[in-house]
Amino acid sequence: MLAEFDIPEGANLIGGQWVAPASGARLDLTDPSDGSHLTQIARGQADDIDMAVAAAHAALDGTWGRMTALERGRILTKMGQLVLTRVESLAVLEARDVGKPLTQARADAVALARYLEFYGGAADKITGQTIPYLDGYTVYTLREPHGVTGHIVPWNYPMQIIGRSVGGALAMGNACVLKPAEEACLTALAFAAIAAEAGLPDGALNVVTGLGGEAGAALSAHRDVQHLSFTGSVGTGGLVQAAAAQNVVPVTLELGGKSPQVVFDDAELDRALPFLVNAGIQNAGQTCSASSRILVQRGVYDRVRDMMAAEYAKLTVGPAMDDLRVGPLISARQKEIVEGFLAKGQDLEIAAQGEIVGHAPPEGQFVRPTLFADVPPDHPLAQQEIFGPVQVLIPFDDEAEAIRIANGTDFGLVASVWTSDGGRQMRMAKALKTGQVFVNNYGAGGGVELPFGGIGKSGHGREKGFEALYGFSVLKTVATWHG
Ligand code: NAD
């Protein structure tokens, strides 16, 4: 599958070379749309991570470490341009590997290019400060790279997450070791090939594929890694943070969510409707910032439920290459998890469900998108991250109750509020305990420029935008006494 990118099967990229893992072991990749075998990837382990970390340090001591910010920026920009020439190939890889409908996979490839362009342009615009101080001193600050940064990414948006995490780290002059999710590695490997083609020096980006408990755990616990960026589940994030703590290494955690959209009586419902539904079913609901809770004021509750139910009735689910609105889930395991949640909802009212197309292969990981109505805010379906195309409708009476319910989970990633009342927009934006708040929209079109991250169990640290570059660098203060 990777022949187009000149990548041998079962290899890692270490120090600019495609090499088999030390153990020679491999893992199978499967197409979630039909269960067919796609290819094999390397089952990298601690030895391979050691070599990748050593190669990254060598890059910092060599050409990569000596490059100016302008030169780094130009390479990142070139990487973005090359990605744009390969959107279709990358989208097909992602559709087959992750089960993402082609249109959504194309959008991810374009977003990857946009991250690289953004961080390419930003690389030489991060500056320090001069600080007025005691007589006889000149004091200034420098922004320097951490050194070697580890990047552990999940399977749901490989291209976007690599773009924002590796893109930001490279812009600041770090050398990266990337560990993609074992379920979805193909675009990570293709990205590495594109980076080399753009002139990224050997060792500045190394990719080791493999299992989380092996390659991922080895990277998290590595003594020669200076920063870790982790995107994934809450449980694994805790393990990564605990491993990094042994070496006192800083960690950015981008974890899950239970993000609400809050619809007031005075909302523009026709504008809200596509956002209310899409934010729940995009990527089959396997989105950290999916909106899985729809809180609706009682005056418009029946209308919103009927409007959303009519949309759900139109949803079709099928193979990624059919490019319907909803594709399969990533794996049999994920399907089992989502079906477990649907079973927990059997005491609830189902407002509507989408349909799986008749020709969908029985080996595909398809589930019907499901909208539940009148869900109590403390029900497991309204509290726990499902990571599937499932949304719950929750009625509320007034602003105070909406805030209480919206903030009433362990998570705090994003939220939106739909209202025409300017004062309420401001009050809600302040009151919602999340990393991002959207007013009269949801997601703001993805927003490479917009700092992103959570509070509570949604994680800590920020990626995207300029803010990420502060996280991917260390501040040094220089105080010179000159009399
Ligand atoms: P996961 O935590 O199982 O896996 C994520 C990554 O961690 C994979 O690369 C995996 O191999 C690795 N990993 C697994 N065990 C490890 C260990 N012991 N040590 C080190 N690494 C290990 O999560 P997932 O099922 O792949 O992804 C789904 C979760 O990710 C959801 O909870 C979702 O909300 C979250 N997510 C968050 C964001 C965000 O930006 N906040 C984005 C996408 C996904």
Coordinates of C-alpha atoms and ligand atoms in Angstrom, one line a residue:
M1 CA 0.0 0.0 0.0
L2 CA 2.9 2.3 0.6
A3 CA 4.8 1.5 -2.6
E4 CA 3.7 4.9 -4.0
F5 CA 5.7 6.5 -1.2
D6 CA 8.7 4.1 -1.6
I7 CA 8.2 2.7 1.9
P8 CA 9.1 -1.0 2.4
E9 CA 6.6 -3.1 4.3
G10 CA 7.2 -3.6 8.0
A11 CA 9.9 -0.9 8.4
N12 CA 10.4 2.0 10.8
L13 CA 12.1 5.3 9.8
I14 CA 15.2 5.8 12.0
G15 CA 17.9 8.3 11.2
G16 CA 16.7 8.7 7.6
Q17 CA 16.7 4.9 6.9
W18 CA 13.8 2.5 6.6
V19 CA 14.8 -0.3 8.8
A20 CA 13.1 -3.5 10.1
P21 CA 12.6 -3.6 13.8
A22 CA 15.4 -5.3 15.8
S23 CA 13.1 -8.2 16.7
G24 CA 12.0 -8.6 13.1
A25 CA 8.4 -8.8 14.4
R26 CA 5.4 -7.3 12.5
L27 CA 1.7 -6.5 13.0
D28 CA -1.2 -6.8 10.6
L29 CA -3.2 -3.8 9.6
T30 CA -6.9 -4.4 8.7
D31 CA -9.4 -2.4 6.7
P32 CA -12.3 -1.7 9.1
S33 CA -14.7 -1.3 6.1
D34 CA -14.5 -5.0 5.2
G35 CA -12.1 -6.7 7.5
S36 CA -9.6 -7.4 4.7
H37 CA -5.8 -7.5 5.3
L38 CA -4.1 -4.2 4.3
T39 CA -0.4 -4.6 5.0
Q40 CA 2.0 -5.3 7.8
I41 CA 3.8 -2.7 10.0
A42 CA 6.8 -3.1 12.2
R43 CA 6.2 -4.1 15.8
G44 CA 8.8 -1.7 17.2
Q45 CA 9.9 -2.2 20.8
A46 CA 12.3 -0.7 23.3
D47 CA 15.4 -1.4 21.2
D48 CA 13.9 0.4 18.2
I49 CA 12.8 3.4 20.4
D50 CA 16.4 3.5 21.8
M51 CA 17.8 3.8 18.3
A52 CA 15.2 6.4 17.2
V53 CA 15.9 8.6 20.3
A54 CA 19.7 8.3 19.6
A55 CA 19.1 9.3 15.9
A56 CA 17.1 12.3 17.1
H57 CA 19.9 13.4 19.4
A58 CA 22.4 13.0 16.5
A59 CA 20.2 15.2 14.3
L60 CA 20.2 17.9 17.1
D61 CA 24.0 17.7 17.2
G62 CA 24.2 17.9 13.4
T63 CA 22.6 19.7 10.4
W64 CA 19.1 20.0 12.0
G65 CA 20.4 21.5 15.2
R66 CA 22.4 24.1 13.4
M67 CA 19.5 25.3 11.1
T68 CA 18.1 28.7 11.5
A69 CA 14.4 29.2 12.3
L70 CA 14.0 30.5 8.8
E71 CA 15.5 27.4 7.2
R72 CA 13.3 25.1 9.4
G73 CA 10.3 27.2 8.4
R74 CA 11.0 26.8 4.7
I75 CA 11.3 23.0 5.1
L76 CA 8.0 22.8 6.9
T77 CA 6.3 25.0 4.3
K78 CA 7.7 22.7 1.6
M79 CA 6.4 19.7 3.4
G80 CA 2.9 21.4 3.4
Q81 CA 3.2 22.0 -0.3
L82 CA 4.1 18.4 -1.0
V83 CA 1.2 17.2 1.1
L84 CA -1.1 19.3 -1.0
T85 CA 0.1 17.5 -4.1
R86 CA -0.6 14.2 -2.5
V87 CA -4.1 14.8 -0.9
E88 CA -5.8 12.1 -2.9
S89 CA -3.2 9.4 -2.2
L90 CA -3.1 10.3 1.5
A91 CA -6.9 10.4 1.7
V92 CA -7.2 6.9 0.2
L93 CA -4.6 5.5 2.6
E94 CA -6.5 7.0 5.5
A95 CA -9.9 5.8 4.3
R96 CA -8.6 2.3 4.0
D97 CA -6.7 2.3 7.2
V98 CA -9.1 4.2 9.5
G99 CA -12.4 3.7 7.7
K100 CA -12.8 7.5 7.3
P101 CA -15.2 8.5 4.5
L102 CA -13.1 9.9 1.6
T103 CA -14.3 13.5 1.9
Q104 CA -13.4 13.6 5.6
A105 CA -10.0 11.9 4.9
R106 CA -9.3 14.6 2.2
A107 CA -10.1 17.3 4.6
D108 CA -7.6 15.8 7.1
A109 CA -4.9 15.8 4.5
V110 CA -5.6 19.4 3.6
A111 CA -5.5 20.2 7.4
L112 CA -2.1 18.5 7.7
A113 CA -0.8 20.8 4.9
R114 CA -2.3 23.8 6.7
Y115 CA -0.6 22.9 10.0
L116 CA 2.7 22.6 8.2
E117 CA 2.2 25.9 6.4
F118 CA 1.2 27.6 9.6
Y119 CA 4.1 26.3 11.6
G120 CA 6.5 26.9 8.7
G121 CA 5.5 30.6 8.7
A122 CA 5.6 30.8 12.5
A123 CA 9.0 29.2 13.0
D124 CA 10.9 32.5 12.8
K125 CA 8.3 34.6 14.6
I126 CA 8.7 33.3 18.1
T127 CA 10.8 35.8 20.0
G128 CA 12.0 36.4 23.5
Q129 CA 11.8 39.6 25.6
T130 CA 14.1 42.2 27.1
I131 CA 13.3 42.8 30.8
P132 CA 14.0 46.2 32.5
Y133 CA 16.0 45.3 35.6
L134 CA 18.6 46.7 38.0
D135 CA 21.1 49.3 37.0
G136 CA 24.1 47.7 35.3
Y137 CA 22.2 44.6 34.0
T138 CA 20.7 43.7 30.6
V139 CA 18.3 40.9 30.8
Y140 CA 16.6 39.0 27.9
T141 CA 14.9 35.7 27.3
L142 CA 15.5 33.0 24.7
R143 CA 13.0 30.4 23.4
E144 CA 15.0 27.2 22.9
P145 CA 13.9 23.7 21.8
H146 CA 13.4 21.0 24.5
G147 CA 15.6 18.6 22.6
V148 CA 14.0 15.3 21.7
T149 CA 10.3 15.2 21.8
G150 CA 8.1 12.1 21.8
H151 CA 4.8 12.1 20.0
I152 CA 2.2 9.4 20.8
V153 CA -0.9 9.7 18.6
P154 CA -4.2 7.9 18.3
W155 CA -5.9 6.4 15.3
N156 CA -8.9 8.7 14.9
Y157 CA -7.2 11.7 13.2
P158 CA -3.6 10.6 12.5
M159 CA -2.8 13.3 9.9
Q160 CA -4.3 16.3 11.9
I161 CA -2.7 15.2 15.1
I162 CA 0.7 14.6 13.6
G163 CA 0.4 18.0 11.9
R164 CA -0.3 20.0 15.0
S165 CA 2.1 18.1 17.3
V166 CA 5.1 17.2 15.1
G167 CA 4.6 20.4 13.1
G168 CA 4.9 22.6 16.2
A169 CA 7.8 20.7 17.6
L170 CA 9.8 20.8 14.5
A171 CA 9.1 24.5 14.0
M172 CA 10.8 25.1 17.4
G173 CA 13.8 23.0 16.4
N174 CA 13.1 19.8 18.4
A175 CA 13.9 16.4 16.9
C176 CA 10.9 14.1 17.0
V177 CA 10.2 10.4 17.7
L178 CA 6.6 9.6 16.5
K179 CA 4.7 6.5 17.7
P180 CA 1.5 6.2 15.7
A181 CA -1.4 4.1 16.9
E182 CA -1.1 0.4 16.0
E183 CA -4.5 0.5 14.3
A184 CA -3.6 3.3 11.9
C185 CA 0.0 3.9 10.8
L186 CA -0.1 4.4 7.0
T187 CA -0.4 8.2 6.8
A188 CA 2.2 8.6 9.5
L189 CA 4.7 6.6 7.4
A190 CA 3.7 8.5 4.3
F191 CA 4.2 11.8 6.1
A192 CA 7.7 10.8 7.1
A193 CA 8.5 10.0 3.4
I194 CA 7.1 13.4 2.4
A195 CA 9.2 15.1 5.1
A196 CA 12.4 13.5 3.7
E197 CA 11.4 14.5 0.2
A198 CA 11.0 18.1 1.4
G199 CA 14.6 18.1 2.7
L200 CA 14.0 17.5 6.4
P201 CA 17.5 16.3 7.6
D202 CA 17.9 12.7 8.7
G203 CA 16.9 12.0 12.3
A204 CA 14.8 15.2 12.7
L205 CA 11.8 13.0 12.4
N206 CA 11.8 9.2 13.3
V207 CA 8.8 7.0 13.2
V208 CA 8.5 3.8 15.2
T209 CA 5.3 1.8 14.8
G210 CA 4.2 -0.8 17.3
L211 CA 1.9 -1.6 20.3
G212 CA 1.2 1.0 22.9
G213 CA 2.3 -1.2 25.7
E214 CA 5.6 -1.8 24.0
A215 CA 6.9 1.0 21.7
G216 CA 4.6 3.6 23.4
A217 CA 5.6 2.7 26.9
A218 CA 9.3 2.6 26.0
L219 CA 9.0 6.1 24.5
S220 CA 7.1 7.5 27.5
A221 CA 9.7 6.1 30.0
H222 CA 12.8 7.0 27.9
R223 CA 15.4 8.9 29.9
D224 CA 16.8 10.8 26.9
V225 CA 13.4 12.2 25.8
Q226 CA 12.9 15.8 27.0
H227 CA 9.2 16.4 26.2
L228 CA 6.1 14.2 25.5
S229 CA 3.0 15.0 23.6
F230 CA 0.3 12.4 24.1
T231 CA -3.1 12.3 22.4
G232 CA -5.4 9.4 23.4
S233 CA -7.5 8.0 26.1
V234 CA -7.6 9.2 29.7
G235 CA -6.3 5.9 31.1
T236 CA -3.3 5.8 28.8
G237 CA -2.6 9.5 29.3
G238 CA -2.3 8.8 33.0
L239 CA 0.2 6.0 32.4
V240 CA 2.3 8.2 30.0
Q241 CA 2.3 11.1 32.6
A242 CA 3.4 8.7 35.4
A243 CA 6.2 7.3 33.2
A244 CA 7.4 10.7 32.3
A245 CA 7.3 11.8 35.9
Q246 CA 10.0 9.3 36.7
N247 CA 12.3 11.4 34.5
V248 CA 10.7 14.7 35.4
V249 CA 9.8 15.3 31.7
P250 CA 7.0 17.7 30.8
V251 CA 3.9 16.2 29.1
T252 CA 1.1 17.6 27.0
L253 CA -2.0 15.5 27.4
E254 CA -4.9 15.8 24.8
L255 CA -7.5 13.4 26.1
G256 CA -11.2 12.8 25.7
G257 CA -14.3 14.8 26.1
K258 CA -18.1 14.8 26.6
S259 CA -18.6 18.2 24.9
P260 CA -22.0 19.9 25.1
Q261 CA -23.8 22.2 22.7
V262 CA -26.3 24.4 24.7
V263 CA -29.3 25.5 22.7
F264 CA -31.4 28.3 24.1
D265 CA -35.0 29.2 23.1
D266 CA -33.7 32.3 21.1
A267 CA -31.2 30.3 19.0
E268 CA -31.2 30.4 15.2
L269 CA -32.2 26.8 14.9
D270 CA -31.9 26.4 11.1
R271 CA -28.3 27.5 11.4
A272 CA -27.6 25.3 14.4
L273 CA -29.1 22.1 13.0
P274 CA -26.2 20.9 10.8
F275 CA -23.7 21.7 13.6
L276 CA -25.7 19.9 16.2
V277 CA -25.7 16.7 14.2
N278 CA -22.4 16.8 12.3
A279 CA -20.4 17.4 15.5
G280 CA -21.7 14.1 16.8
I281 CA -21.4 11.9 13.8
Q282 CA -18.3 13.2 12.0
N283 CA -15.7 10.4 11.8
A284 CA -18.4 8.1 13.2
G285 CA -18.3 10.0 16.5
Q286 CA -14.6 9.0 17.1
T287 CA -13.6 12.6 17.7
C288 CA -12.1 13.9 20.9
S289 CA -14.1 17.1 20.5
A290 CA -17.3 15.3 19.3
S291 CA -20.4 16.9 20.7
S292 CA -22.1 14.0 22.4
R293 CA -24.5 16.0 24.6
I294 CA -27.1 18.4 23.2
L295 CA -28.6 20.5 26.0
V296 CA -31.9 22.2 24.8
Q297 CA -34.1 24.8 26.6
R298 CA -37.6 23.4 27.1
G299 CA -39.3 26.1 24.9
V300 CA -37.6 24.7 21.8
Y301 CA -36.8 21.1 23.0
D302 CA -39.5 19.3 21.0
R303 CA -38.7 21.2 17.9
V304 CA -34.9 20.6 18.1
R305 CA -35.6 16.9 18.8
D306 CA -37.8 16.6 15.8
M307 CA -35.3 18.5 13.5
M308 CA -32.4 16.3 14.7
A309 CA -34.4 13.1 14.4
A310 CA -35.3 14.0 10.8
E311 CA -31.5 14.5 10.0
Y312 CA -30.7 11.2 11.7
A313 CA -33.3 9.4 9.6
K314 CA -31.3 10.5 6.5
L315 CA -27.9 9.3 7.8
T316 CA -26.4 6.4 5.9
V317 CA -23.5 4.3 7.1
G318 CA -21.2 2.3 4.8
P319 CA -17.7 1.5 3.6
A320 CA -15.2 4.5 3.7
M321 CA -14.7 4.4 -0.1
D322 CA -18.5 4.8 -0.6
D323 CA -17.9 8.2 1.0
L324 CA -21.2 8.3 2.9
R325 CA -21.7 10.6 5.9
V326 CA -20.7 7.8 8.3
G327 CA -18.1 5.1 7.9
P328 CA -17.2 2.1 10.1
L329 CA -15.6 2.3 13.5
I330 CA -11.9 1.6 13.7
S331 CA -12.0 -1.9 15.1
A332 CA -14.1 -4.8 16.4
R333 CA -13.1 -3.7 19.9
Q334 CA -14.4 -0.2 19.4
K335 CA -17.7 -1.5 17.9
E336 CA -18.1 -3.7 21.0
I337 CA -17.5 -0.7 23.3
V338 CA -20.1 1.4 21.4
E339 CA -22.6 -1.4 21.4
G340 CA -22.1 -1.8 25.1
F341 CA -23.1 1.8 25.5
L342 CA -26.2 1.4 23.3
A343 CA -27.2 -1.5 25.5
K344 CA -26.9 0.7 28.6
G345 CA -29.3 3.0 26.9
Q346 CA -32.1 0.5 26.5
D347 CA -34.1 2.2 29.3
L348 CA -34.0 5.4 27.3
E349 CA -36.1 6.8 24.4
I350 CA -34.5 6.6 21.0
A351 CA -35.5 9.7 19.0
A352 CA -34.0 8.4 15.7
Q353 CA -31.3 6.2 14.1
G354 CA -29.4 6.2 10.8
E355 CA -29.3 3.1 8.5
I356 CA -26.4 0.8 7.5
V357 CA -26.5 0.4 3.7
G358 CA -27.6 -3.0 2.5
H359 CA -24.3 -3.8 0.7
A360 CA -22.1 -3.0 3.7
P361 CA -19.8 -6.1 4.2
P362 CA -20.8 -8.0 7.3
E363 CA -17.1 -8.0 8.4
G364 CA -17.1 -4.1 8.5
Q365 CA -17.3 -2.4 11.9
F366 CA -20.6 -0.5 11.3
V367 CA -23.0 0.8 13.9
R368 CA -26.2 2.8 13.5
P369 CA -26.0 6.4 14.5
T370 CA -28.3 6.8 17.4
L371 CA -30.0 9.9 19.0
F372 CA -31.4 9.4 22.5
A373 CA -34.0 11.8 23.9
D374 CA -34.8 13.0 27.5
V375 CA -31.6 11.6 28.9
P376 CA -31.0 12.4 32.6
P377 CA -27.7 14.3 33.0
D378 CA -26.3 11.7 35.4
H379 CA -27.0 8.7 33.1
P380 CA -23.8 6.9 31.9
L381 CA -24.6 7.9 28.3
A382 CA -24.5 11.6 29.4
Q383 CA -21.4 11.2 31.5
Q384 CA -19.0 8.8 29.7
E385 CA -17.1 9.3 26.5
I386 CA -18.6 6.8 24.0
F387 CA -16.4 7.5 20.9
G388 CA -19.1 6.4 18.5
P389 CA -22.0 8.1 16.6
V390 CA -24.2 8.5 19.6
Q391 CA -25.7 11.7 20.9
V392 CA -28.0 12.4 23.9
L393 CA -30.6 15.2 24.2
I394 CA -31.0 16.7 27.6
P395 CA -33.7 19.4 28.4
F396 CA -33.1 22.3 30.7
D397 CA -35.1 25.2 32.1
D398 CA -32.8 28.2 32.5
E399 CA -29.2 29.4 32.2
A400 CA -28.2 28.3 35.7
E401 CA -29.3 24.8 35.1
A402 CA -27.7 24.7 31.6
I403 CA -24.3 25.7 33.2
R404 CA -24.7 23.1 35.9
I405 CA -25.4 20.3 33.4
A406 CA -22.8 21.5 30.9
N407 CA -20.1 21.6 33.5
G408 CA -21.3 18.4 35.2
T409 CA -18.9 15.8 33.8
D410 CA -15.3 14.9 34.5
F411 CA -14.3 16.4 31.1
G412 CA -13.7 19.9 29.8
L413 CA -12.6 20.0 26.2
V414 CA -14.9 22.2 24.1
A415 CA -18.5 23.5 24.4
S416 CA -20.8 25.6 22.3
V417 CA -23.7 27.9 23.1
W418 CA -26.5 28.8 20.7
T419 CA -28.3 32.1 21.6
S420 CA -29.0 35.5 20.0
D421 CA -28.7 37.3 23.4
G422 CA -25.3 39.0 23.5
G423 CA -25.1 39.2 27.3
R424 CA -25.9 35.5 27.6
Q425 CA -23.2 34.7 25.0
M426 CA -20.6 36.4 27.2
R427 CA -21.9 34.9 30.5
M428 CA -21.9 31.4 29.1
A429 CA -18.5 31.8 27.5
K430 CA -17.1 32.7 30.9
A431 CA -19.1 30.0 32.8
L432 CA -18.3 27.0 30.7
K433 CA -15.4 25.1 32.1
T434 CA -13.7 24.0 28.8
G435 CA -10.6 24.7 26.8
Q436 CA -12.6 26.2 23.9
V437 CA -16.0 27.8 23.7
F438 CA -17.9 28.3 20.4
V439 CA -20.7 30.9 20.2
N440 CA -23.3 30.2 17.5
N441 CA -21.0 27.7 15.8
Y442 CA -19.2 24.5 16.6
G443 CA -15.5 23.9 15.9
A444 CA -15.0 27.1 14.0
G445 CA -13.9 25.1 11.0
G446 CA -11.1 23.3 12.7
G447 CA -8.9 26.4 13.3
V448 CA -5.2 25.5 13.0
E449 CA -4.7 28.9 14.5
L450 CA -6.8 28.4 17.6
P451 CA -5.1 27.0 20.8
F452 CA -6.7 23.7 21.7
G453 CA -6.7 21.5 24.8
G454 CA -8.7 20.6 27.8
I455 CA -9.1 20.9 31.5
G456 CA -10.0 18.2 34.0
K457 CA -9.9 14.7 32.5
S458 CA -9.6 16.2 29.0
G459 CA -6.0 16.9 29.7
H460 CA -3.6 19.8 30.0
G461 CA -1.3 21.9 27.9
R462 CA -2.3 23.5 24.6
E463 CA -1.6 22.5 21.0
K464 CA -2.4 24.4 17.8
G465 CA -1.8 28.1 17.1
F466 CA 1.2 30.0 18.4
E467 CA 0.5 28.8 21.9
A468 CA 1.8 25.3 21.0
L469 CA 5.1 26.8 20.2
Y470 CA 5.6 28.0 23.7
G471 CA 4.8 24.4 24.9
F472 CA 7.3 23.0 22.5
S473 CA 10.1 25.3 23.7
V474 CA 11.9 26.2 27.0
L475 CA 12.3 29.7 28.2
K476 CA 15.9 30.7 29.2
T477 CA 16.6 34.0 31.0
V478 CA 20.0 35.6 30.4
A479 CA 21.1 38.3 32.9
T480 CA 24.3 40.1 31.9
W481 CA 26.0 42.4 34.4
H482 CA 28.1 45.0 32.5
G483 CA 28.3 47.8 35.1
Ligands
NAD1 P1 -5.2 5.0 23.5 O1 -4.9 5.8 24.6 O2 -5.5 3.6 23.6 O3 -4.0 5.1 22.4 C1 -3.4 6.3 22.0 C2 -2.0 6.1 21.7 O4 -1.3 5.6 22.9 C3 -1.7 5.0 20.7 O5 -0.6 5.3 19.9 C4 -1.3 3.8 21.5 O6 -0.5 2.9 20.9 C5 -0.6 4.5 22.7 N1 -0.5 3.7 23.9 C6 -1.4 2.7 24.3 N2 -0.9 2.2 25.5 C7 0.2 2.9 25.9 C8 1.1 2.9 27.0 N3 0.9 2.0 28.0 N4 2.1 3.7 27.0 C9 2.3 4.6 26.0 N5 1.5 4.7 24.9 C10 0.5 3.8 24.8 O7 -6.4 5.8 22.8 P2 -7.2 5.4 21.4 O8 -8.2 4.4 21.7 O9 -6.2 5.1 20.4 O10 -7.8 6.8 21.1 C11 -9.1 7.2 21.6 C12 -9.0 8.2 22.7 O11 -8.2 9.3 22.3 C13 -10.3 8.8 23.0 O12 -10.5 8.8 24.4 C14 -10.2 10.2 22.5 O13 -11.0 11.1 23.2 C15 -8.8 10.5 22.6 N6 -8.4 11.6 21.7 C16 -8.2 12.8 22.1 C17 -7.8 13.9 21.3 C18 -7.6 15.3 21.8 O14 -7.0 16.1 21.1 N7 -8.0 15.6 23.0 C19 -7.7 13.6 19.9 C20 -8.0 12.3 19.5 C21 -8.3 11.3 20.4

